Short mmCIF file of C-alpha atoms in Angstrom, two decimals:
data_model
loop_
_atom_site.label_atom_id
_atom_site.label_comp_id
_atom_site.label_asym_id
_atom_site.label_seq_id
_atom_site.Cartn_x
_atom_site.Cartn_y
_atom_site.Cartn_z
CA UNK A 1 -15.56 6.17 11.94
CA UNK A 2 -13.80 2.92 11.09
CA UNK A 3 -11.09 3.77 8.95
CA UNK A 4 -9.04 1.37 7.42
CA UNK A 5 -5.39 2.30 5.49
CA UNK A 6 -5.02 2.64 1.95
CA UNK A 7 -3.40 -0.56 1.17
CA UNK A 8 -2.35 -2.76 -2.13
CA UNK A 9 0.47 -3.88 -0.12
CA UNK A 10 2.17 -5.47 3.13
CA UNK A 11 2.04 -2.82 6.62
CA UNK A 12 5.16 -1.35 7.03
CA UNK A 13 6.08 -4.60 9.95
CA UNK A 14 4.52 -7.08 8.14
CA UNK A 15 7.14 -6.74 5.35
CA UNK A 16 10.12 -6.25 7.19
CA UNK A 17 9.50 -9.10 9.35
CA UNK A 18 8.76 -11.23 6.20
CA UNK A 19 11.83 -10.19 4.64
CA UNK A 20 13.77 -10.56 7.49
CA UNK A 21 12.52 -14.50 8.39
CA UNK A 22 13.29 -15.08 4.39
CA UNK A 23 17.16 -13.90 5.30
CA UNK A 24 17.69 -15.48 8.58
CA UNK A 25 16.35 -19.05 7.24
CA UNK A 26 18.43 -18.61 3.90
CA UNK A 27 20.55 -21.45 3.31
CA UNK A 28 23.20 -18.71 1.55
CA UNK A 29 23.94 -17.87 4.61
CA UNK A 30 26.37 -20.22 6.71
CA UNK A 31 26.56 -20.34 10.38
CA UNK A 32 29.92 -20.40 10.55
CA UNK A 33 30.42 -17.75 7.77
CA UNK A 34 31.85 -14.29 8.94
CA UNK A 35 29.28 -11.89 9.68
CA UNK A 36 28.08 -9.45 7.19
CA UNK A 37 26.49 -6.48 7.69
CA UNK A 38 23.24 -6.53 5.18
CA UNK A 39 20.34 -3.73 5.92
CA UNK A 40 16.69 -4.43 5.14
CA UNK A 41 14.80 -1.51 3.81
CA UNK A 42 11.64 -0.15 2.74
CA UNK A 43 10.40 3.05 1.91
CA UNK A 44 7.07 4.56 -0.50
CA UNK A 45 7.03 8.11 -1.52
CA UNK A 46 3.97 9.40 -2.22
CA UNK A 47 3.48 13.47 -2.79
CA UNK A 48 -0.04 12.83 -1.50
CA UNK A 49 1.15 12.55 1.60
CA UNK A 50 2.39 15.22 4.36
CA UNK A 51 5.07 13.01 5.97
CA UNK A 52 7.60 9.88 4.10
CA UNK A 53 8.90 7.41 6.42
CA UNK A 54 11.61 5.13 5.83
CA UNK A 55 12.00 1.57 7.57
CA UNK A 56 15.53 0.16 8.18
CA UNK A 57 16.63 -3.17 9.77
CA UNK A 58 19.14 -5.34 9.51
CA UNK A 59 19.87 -8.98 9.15
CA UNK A 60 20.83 -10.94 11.82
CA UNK A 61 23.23 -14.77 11.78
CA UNK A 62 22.39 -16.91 14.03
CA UNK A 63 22.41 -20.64 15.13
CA UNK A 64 19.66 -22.64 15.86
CA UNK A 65 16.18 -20.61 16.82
CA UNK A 66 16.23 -18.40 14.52
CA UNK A 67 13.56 -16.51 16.38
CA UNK A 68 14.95 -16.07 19.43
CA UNK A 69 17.50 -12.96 18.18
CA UNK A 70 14.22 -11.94 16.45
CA UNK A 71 13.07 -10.71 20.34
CA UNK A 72 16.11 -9.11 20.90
CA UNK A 73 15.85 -5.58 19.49
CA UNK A 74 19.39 -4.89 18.66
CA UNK A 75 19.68 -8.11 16.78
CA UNK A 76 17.54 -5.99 14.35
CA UNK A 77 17.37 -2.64 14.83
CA UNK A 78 20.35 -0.11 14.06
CA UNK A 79 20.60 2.02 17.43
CA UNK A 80 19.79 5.84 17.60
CA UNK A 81 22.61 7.82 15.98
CA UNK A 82 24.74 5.21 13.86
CA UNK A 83 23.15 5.40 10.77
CA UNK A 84 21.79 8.71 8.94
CA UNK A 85 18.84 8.57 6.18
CA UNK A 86 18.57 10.92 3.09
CA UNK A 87 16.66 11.26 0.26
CA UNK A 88 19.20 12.79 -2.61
CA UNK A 89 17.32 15.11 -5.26
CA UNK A 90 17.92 15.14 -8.69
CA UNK A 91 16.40 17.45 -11.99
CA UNK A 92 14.78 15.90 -14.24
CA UNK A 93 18.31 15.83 -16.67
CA UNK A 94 19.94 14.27 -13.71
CA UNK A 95 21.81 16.87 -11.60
CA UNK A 96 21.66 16.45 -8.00
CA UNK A 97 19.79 19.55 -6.44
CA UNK A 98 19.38 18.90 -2.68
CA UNK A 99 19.49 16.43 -0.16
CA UNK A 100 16.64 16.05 2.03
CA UNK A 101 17.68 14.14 5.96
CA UNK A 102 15.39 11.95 8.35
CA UNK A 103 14.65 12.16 11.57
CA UNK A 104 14.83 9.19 13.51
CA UNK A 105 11.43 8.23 15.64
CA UNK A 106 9.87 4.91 17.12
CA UNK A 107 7.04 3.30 16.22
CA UNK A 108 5.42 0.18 18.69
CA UNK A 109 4.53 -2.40 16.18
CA UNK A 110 2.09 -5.92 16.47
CA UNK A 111 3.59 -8.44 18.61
CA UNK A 112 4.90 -11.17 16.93
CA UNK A 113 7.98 -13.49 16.44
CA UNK A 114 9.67 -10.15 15.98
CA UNK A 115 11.15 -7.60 18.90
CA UNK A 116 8.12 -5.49 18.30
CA UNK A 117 8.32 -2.37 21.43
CA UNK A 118 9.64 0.88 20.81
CA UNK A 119 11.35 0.25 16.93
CA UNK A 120 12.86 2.79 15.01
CA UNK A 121 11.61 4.25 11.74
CA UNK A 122 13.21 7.68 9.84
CA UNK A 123 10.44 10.44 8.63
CA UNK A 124 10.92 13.62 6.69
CA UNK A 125 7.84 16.38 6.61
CA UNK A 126 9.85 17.87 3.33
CA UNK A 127 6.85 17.83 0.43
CA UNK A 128 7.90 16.28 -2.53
CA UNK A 129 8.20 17.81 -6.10
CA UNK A 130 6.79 15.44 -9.16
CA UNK A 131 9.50 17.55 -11.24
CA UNK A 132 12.49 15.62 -9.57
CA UNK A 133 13.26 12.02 -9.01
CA UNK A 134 14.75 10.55 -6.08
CA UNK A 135 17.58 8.26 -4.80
CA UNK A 136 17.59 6.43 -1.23
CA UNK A 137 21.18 6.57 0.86
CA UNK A 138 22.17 5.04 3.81
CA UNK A 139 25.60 6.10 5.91
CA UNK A 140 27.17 5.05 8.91
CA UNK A 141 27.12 7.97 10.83
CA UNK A 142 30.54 7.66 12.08
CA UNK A 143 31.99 7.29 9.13
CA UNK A 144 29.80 8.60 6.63
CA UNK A 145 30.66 4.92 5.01
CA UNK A 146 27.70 4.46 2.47
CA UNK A 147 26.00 0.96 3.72
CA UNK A 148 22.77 0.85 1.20
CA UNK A 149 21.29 2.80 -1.67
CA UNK A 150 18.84 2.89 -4.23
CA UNK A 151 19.88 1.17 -7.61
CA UNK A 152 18.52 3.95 -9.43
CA UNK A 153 16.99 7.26 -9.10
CA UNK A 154 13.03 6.99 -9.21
CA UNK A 155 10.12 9.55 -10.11
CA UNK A 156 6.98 10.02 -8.45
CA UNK A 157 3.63 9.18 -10.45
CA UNK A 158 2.02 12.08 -12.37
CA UNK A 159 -1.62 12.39 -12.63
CA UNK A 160 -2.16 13.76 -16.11
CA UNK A 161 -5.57 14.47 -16.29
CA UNK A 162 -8.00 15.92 -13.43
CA UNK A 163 -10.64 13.62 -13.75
CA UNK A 164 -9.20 10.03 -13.19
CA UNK A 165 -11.82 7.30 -12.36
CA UNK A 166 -14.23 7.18 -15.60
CA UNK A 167 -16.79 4.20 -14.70
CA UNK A 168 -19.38 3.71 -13.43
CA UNK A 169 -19.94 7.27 -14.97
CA UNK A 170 -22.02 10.08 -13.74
CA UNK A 171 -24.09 12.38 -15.82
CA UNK A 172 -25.81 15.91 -14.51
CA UNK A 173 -29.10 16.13 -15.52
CA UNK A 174 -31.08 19.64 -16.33
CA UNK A 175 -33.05 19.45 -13.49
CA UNK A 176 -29.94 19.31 -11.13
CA UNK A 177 -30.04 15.23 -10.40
CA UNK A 178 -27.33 13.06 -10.82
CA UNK A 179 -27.51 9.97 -13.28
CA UNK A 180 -25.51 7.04 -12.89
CA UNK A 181 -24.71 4.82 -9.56
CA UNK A 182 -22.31 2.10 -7.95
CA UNK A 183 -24.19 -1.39 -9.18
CA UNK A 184 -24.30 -4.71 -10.76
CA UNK A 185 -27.07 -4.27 -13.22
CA UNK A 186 -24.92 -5.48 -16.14
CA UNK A 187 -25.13 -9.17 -17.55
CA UNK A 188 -22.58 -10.50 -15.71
CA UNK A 189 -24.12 -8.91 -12.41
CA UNK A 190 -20.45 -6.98 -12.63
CA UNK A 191 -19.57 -3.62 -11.73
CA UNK A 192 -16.91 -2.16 -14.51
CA UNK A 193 -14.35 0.41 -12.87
CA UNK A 194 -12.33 2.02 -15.60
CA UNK A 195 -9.65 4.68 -15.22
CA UNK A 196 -7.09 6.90 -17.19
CA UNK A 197 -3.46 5.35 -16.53
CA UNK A 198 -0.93 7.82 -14.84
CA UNK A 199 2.40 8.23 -16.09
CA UNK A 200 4.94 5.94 -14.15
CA UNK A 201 2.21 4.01 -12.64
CA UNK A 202 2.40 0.04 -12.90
CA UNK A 203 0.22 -1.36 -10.45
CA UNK A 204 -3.51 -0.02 -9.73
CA UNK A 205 -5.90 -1.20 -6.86
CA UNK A 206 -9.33 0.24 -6.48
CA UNK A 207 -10.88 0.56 -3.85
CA UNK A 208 -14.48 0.53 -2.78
CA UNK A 209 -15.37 2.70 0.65
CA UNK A 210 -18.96 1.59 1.56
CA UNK A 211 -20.91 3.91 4.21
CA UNK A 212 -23.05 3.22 6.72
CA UNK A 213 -24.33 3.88 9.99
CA UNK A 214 -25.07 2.24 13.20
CA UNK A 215 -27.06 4.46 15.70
CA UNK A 216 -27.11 7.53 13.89
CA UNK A 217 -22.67 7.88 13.46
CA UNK A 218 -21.36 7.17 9.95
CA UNK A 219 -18.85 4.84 9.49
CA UNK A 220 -17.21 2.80 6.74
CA UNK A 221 -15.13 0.08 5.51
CA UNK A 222 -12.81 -0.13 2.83
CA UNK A 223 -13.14 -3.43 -0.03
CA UNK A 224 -10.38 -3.79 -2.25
CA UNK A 225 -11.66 -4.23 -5.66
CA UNK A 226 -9.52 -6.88 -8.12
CA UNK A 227 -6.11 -5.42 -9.17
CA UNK A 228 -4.85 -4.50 -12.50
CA UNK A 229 -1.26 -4.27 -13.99
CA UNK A 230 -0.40 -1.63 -16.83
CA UNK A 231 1.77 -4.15 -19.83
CA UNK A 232 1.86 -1.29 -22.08
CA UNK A 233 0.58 2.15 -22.92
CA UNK A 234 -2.76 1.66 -22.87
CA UNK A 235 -4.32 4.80 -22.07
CA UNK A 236 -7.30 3.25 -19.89
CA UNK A 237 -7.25 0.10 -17.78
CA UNK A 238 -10.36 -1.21 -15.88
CA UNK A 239 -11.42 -4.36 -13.96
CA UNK A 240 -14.82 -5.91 -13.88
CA UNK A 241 -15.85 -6.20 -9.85
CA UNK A 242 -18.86 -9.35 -9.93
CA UNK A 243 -21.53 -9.02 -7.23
CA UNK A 244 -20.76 -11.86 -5.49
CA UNK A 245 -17.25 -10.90 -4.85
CA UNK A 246 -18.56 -7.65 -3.17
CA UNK A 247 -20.83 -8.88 -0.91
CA UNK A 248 -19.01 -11.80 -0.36
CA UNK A 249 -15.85 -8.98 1.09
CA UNK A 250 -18.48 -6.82 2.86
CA UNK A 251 -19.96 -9.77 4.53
CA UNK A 252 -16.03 -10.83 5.42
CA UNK A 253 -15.63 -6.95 6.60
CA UNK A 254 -18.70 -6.49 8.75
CA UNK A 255 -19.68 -10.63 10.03
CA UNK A 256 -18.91 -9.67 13.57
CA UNK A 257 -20.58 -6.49 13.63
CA UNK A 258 -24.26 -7.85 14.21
CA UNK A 259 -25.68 -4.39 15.00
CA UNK A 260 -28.19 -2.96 13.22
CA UNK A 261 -27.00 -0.79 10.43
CA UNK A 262 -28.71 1.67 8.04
CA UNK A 263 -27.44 1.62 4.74
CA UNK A 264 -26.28 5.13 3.20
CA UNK A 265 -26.90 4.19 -0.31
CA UNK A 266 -23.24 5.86 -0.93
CA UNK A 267 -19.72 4.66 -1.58
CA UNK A 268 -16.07 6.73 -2.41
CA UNK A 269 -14.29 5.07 -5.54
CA UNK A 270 -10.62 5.47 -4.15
CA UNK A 271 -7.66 4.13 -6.67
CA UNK A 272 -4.00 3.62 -5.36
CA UNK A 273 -1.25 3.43 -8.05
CA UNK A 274 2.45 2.43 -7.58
CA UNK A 275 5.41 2.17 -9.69
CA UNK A 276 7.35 -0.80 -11.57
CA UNK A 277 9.77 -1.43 -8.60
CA UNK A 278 7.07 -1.61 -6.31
CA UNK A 279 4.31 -3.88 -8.90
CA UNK A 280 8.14 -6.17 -9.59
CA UNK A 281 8.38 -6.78 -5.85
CA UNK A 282 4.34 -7.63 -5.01
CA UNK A 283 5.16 -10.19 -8.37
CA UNK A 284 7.80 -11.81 -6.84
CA UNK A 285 5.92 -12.19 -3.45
CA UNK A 286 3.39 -13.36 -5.01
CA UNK A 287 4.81 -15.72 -7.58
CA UNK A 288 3.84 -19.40 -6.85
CA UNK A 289 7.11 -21.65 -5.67
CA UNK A 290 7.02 -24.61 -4.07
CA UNK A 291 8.19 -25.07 -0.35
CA UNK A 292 11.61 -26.70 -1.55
CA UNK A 293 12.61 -24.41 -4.04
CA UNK A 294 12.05 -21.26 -1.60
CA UNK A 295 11.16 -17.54 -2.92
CA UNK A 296 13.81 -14.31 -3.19
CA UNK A 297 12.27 -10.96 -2.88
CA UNK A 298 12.72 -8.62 -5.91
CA UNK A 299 14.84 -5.74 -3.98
CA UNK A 300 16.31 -2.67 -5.69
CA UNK A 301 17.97 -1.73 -2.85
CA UNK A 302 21.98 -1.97 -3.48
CA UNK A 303 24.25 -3.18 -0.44
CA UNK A 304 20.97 -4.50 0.88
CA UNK A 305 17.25 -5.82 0.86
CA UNK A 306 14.08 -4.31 0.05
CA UNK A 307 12.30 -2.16 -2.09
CA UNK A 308 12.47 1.29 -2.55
CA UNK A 309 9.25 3.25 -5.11
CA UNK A 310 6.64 5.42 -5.59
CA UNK A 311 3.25 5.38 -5.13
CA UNK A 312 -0.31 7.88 -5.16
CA UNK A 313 -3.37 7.50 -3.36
CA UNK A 314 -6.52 9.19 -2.51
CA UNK A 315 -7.74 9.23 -6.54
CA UNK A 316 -11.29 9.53 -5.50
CA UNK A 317 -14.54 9.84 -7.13
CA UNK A 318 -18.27 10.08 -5.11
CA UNK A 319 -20.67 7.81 -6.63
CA UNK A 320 -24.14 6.94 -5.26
CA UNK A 321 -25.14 3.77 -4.54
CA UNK A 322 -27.72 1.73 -5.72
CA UNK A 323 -30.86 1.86 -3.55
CA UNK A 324 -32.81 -0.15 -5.69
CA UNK A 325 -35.42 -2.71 -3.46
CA UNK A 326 -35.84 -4.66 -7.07
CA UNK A 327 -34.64 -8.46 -6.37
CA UNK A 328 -31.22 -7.64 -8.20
CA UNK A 329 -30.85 -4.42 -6.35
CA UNK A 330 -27.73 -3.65 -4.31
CA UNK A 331 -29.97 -2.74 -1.33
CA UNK A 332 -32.19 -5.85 -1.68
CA UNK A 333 -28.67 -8.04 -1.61
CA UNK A 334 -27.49 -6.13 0.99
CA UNK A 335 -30.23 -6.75 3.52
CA UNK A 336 -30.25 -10.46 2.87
CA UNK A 337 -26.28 -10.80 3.79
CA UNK A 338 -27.28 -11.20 7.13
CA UNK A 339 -24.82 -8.27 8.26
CA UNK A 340 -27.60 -6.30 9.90
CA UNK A 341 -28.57 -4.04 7.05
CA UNK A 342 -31.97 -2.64 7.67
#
């Protein structure tokens, strides 16, 4: 099965090497200036998940190629030992109940203009509790000398109601069958995906999972659906997913797949949610600047960079698919994408 992550934003490398080419090309920074020690960090909790990792790096100063440090690992990497992770607890009035420490681990990430072998990344298998909220701290581990924290204590997202994901709808009939489907059979040839807001959440992503099978083993891929931001209290939010854009990302997802494939006539609605800090740093990523003004990451990481917020995943609701062989039908569009839908 080809499973693809859960993901409305950069892999866990990706952004630290992005944040750590915006630092070592800063202009604030002088090569001549005395060194300063400046950690980059980044860490989602999720109470979805079973295990919360936490990435730390560190700037480097250089002169000249910048990338050449990049290789080196300890030009980015804190070794084993010197710094200690810990995620402090706090009630929901405030009053620091427990302090939960990480265990240090490596992870091999892509090669790149970055030291990529063997880096280091802190996990905890502690569950999290949506009754508490959550502060990030950093120490030397000699010293116990706090070098980085969260700005602010943060909560996870609540899911208020069971039932999330509210279109496309499905009705039970009296005779047992389902009404209702995945499809584009409005006027705009748009697919509406509407969903209750969660408390705390900011920034939502659906996502579409589209099955299929190639010699009798399902598989899938994963199309991310346009985003939405909460601006208020709206209790509902929704986006309006056209036809074209679909296929067009299937076609993107499965181009160099030219096997035959049988279409399941299936697909899991999935929606990820994340939190203010997290929707405030995608924005500034994201905002459009020009080449000589440059760009500076939103971080709410103090005595550092990064970005430190919650997140859920895995809201998910079973549709069927439409299997319609009508000229507008999903199944009709499907096997004329050229993708190898039979």
């Amino acid at each position: 099965m080809k499973n693809k992550p859960f993901t409305f934003h950069f892999s866990l490398f990706t952004f630290m090497a992005a944040m750590l080419l915006f630092t070592a090309c800063s202009v604030d920074f002088s090569p001549n200036a005395e060194w300063k020690e400046v950690p980059v960090v980044y860490c989602l909790l999720d109470q979805d998940d079973d295990t919360t990792w936490v990435r730390v790096e560190k700037c480097y100063l250089t002169e000249g190629d910048i990338y050449t440090p990049a290789q080196i690992t300890d030009s980015i990497n804190y070794p084993e030992g010197s710094i200690n992770v810990a995620l402090i607890v706090f009630d929901s009035l405030g009053n620091r109940r427990d302090s939960i420490p990480f265990i240090y681990t490596t992870r091999d990430r892509y090669a790149g203009n970055f030291a990529h072998e063997a880096q280091p990344i802190y996990y905890s298998t502690q569950r999290l509790d949506t009754a508490s909220r959550y502060q990030l701290r950093i120490r030397h581990a000699d010293d116990g000398k706090l070098i980085a924290a969260s700005t602010d204590t943060i909560p996870l997202i609540r899911q208020v109601k069971p039932s999330i994901i509210k279109k496309p709808s499905l009705t039970a009939m009296p005779d047992g069958s389902i009404r209702g489907q995945f499809a584009f059979y409005d006027a705009q040839n748009t697919c509406c995906i509407e969903w209750d807001t969660l408390r705390d959440g900011r920034r939502y992503q659906p996502i579409v999972r589209f099955y299929y099978s190639v010699g009798g083993d399902t598989s899938y891929v994963d199309i991310h659906a346009p985003t939405a931001v909460s601006r208020g209290t709206a209790p509902t939010l929704s986006v309006n997913y056209s036809r074209y854009a679909f296929l067009a990302d299937l076609k993107h997802e499965l181009q160099d797949d030219d096997r035959p494939k049988k279409y399941l006539k299936m697909v899991d609605l999935y929606l990820t949610v994340s939190s203010e800090d997290y929707n405030a740093y995608i924005s500034s990523l994201n905002a459009g600047t020009s080449i000589s003004q440059g760009r500076e990451p939103y971080t709410n990481i103090d005595g550092g960079l990064g970005v430190f917020a919650s997140r859920r995943t895995h809201l998910c609701k079973w549709m069927p698919a439409d299997s319609s062989n009508k000229v507008e039908g999903l199944y009709t569009h499907l096997r004329n994408l050229g993708i190898g839908i039979e």
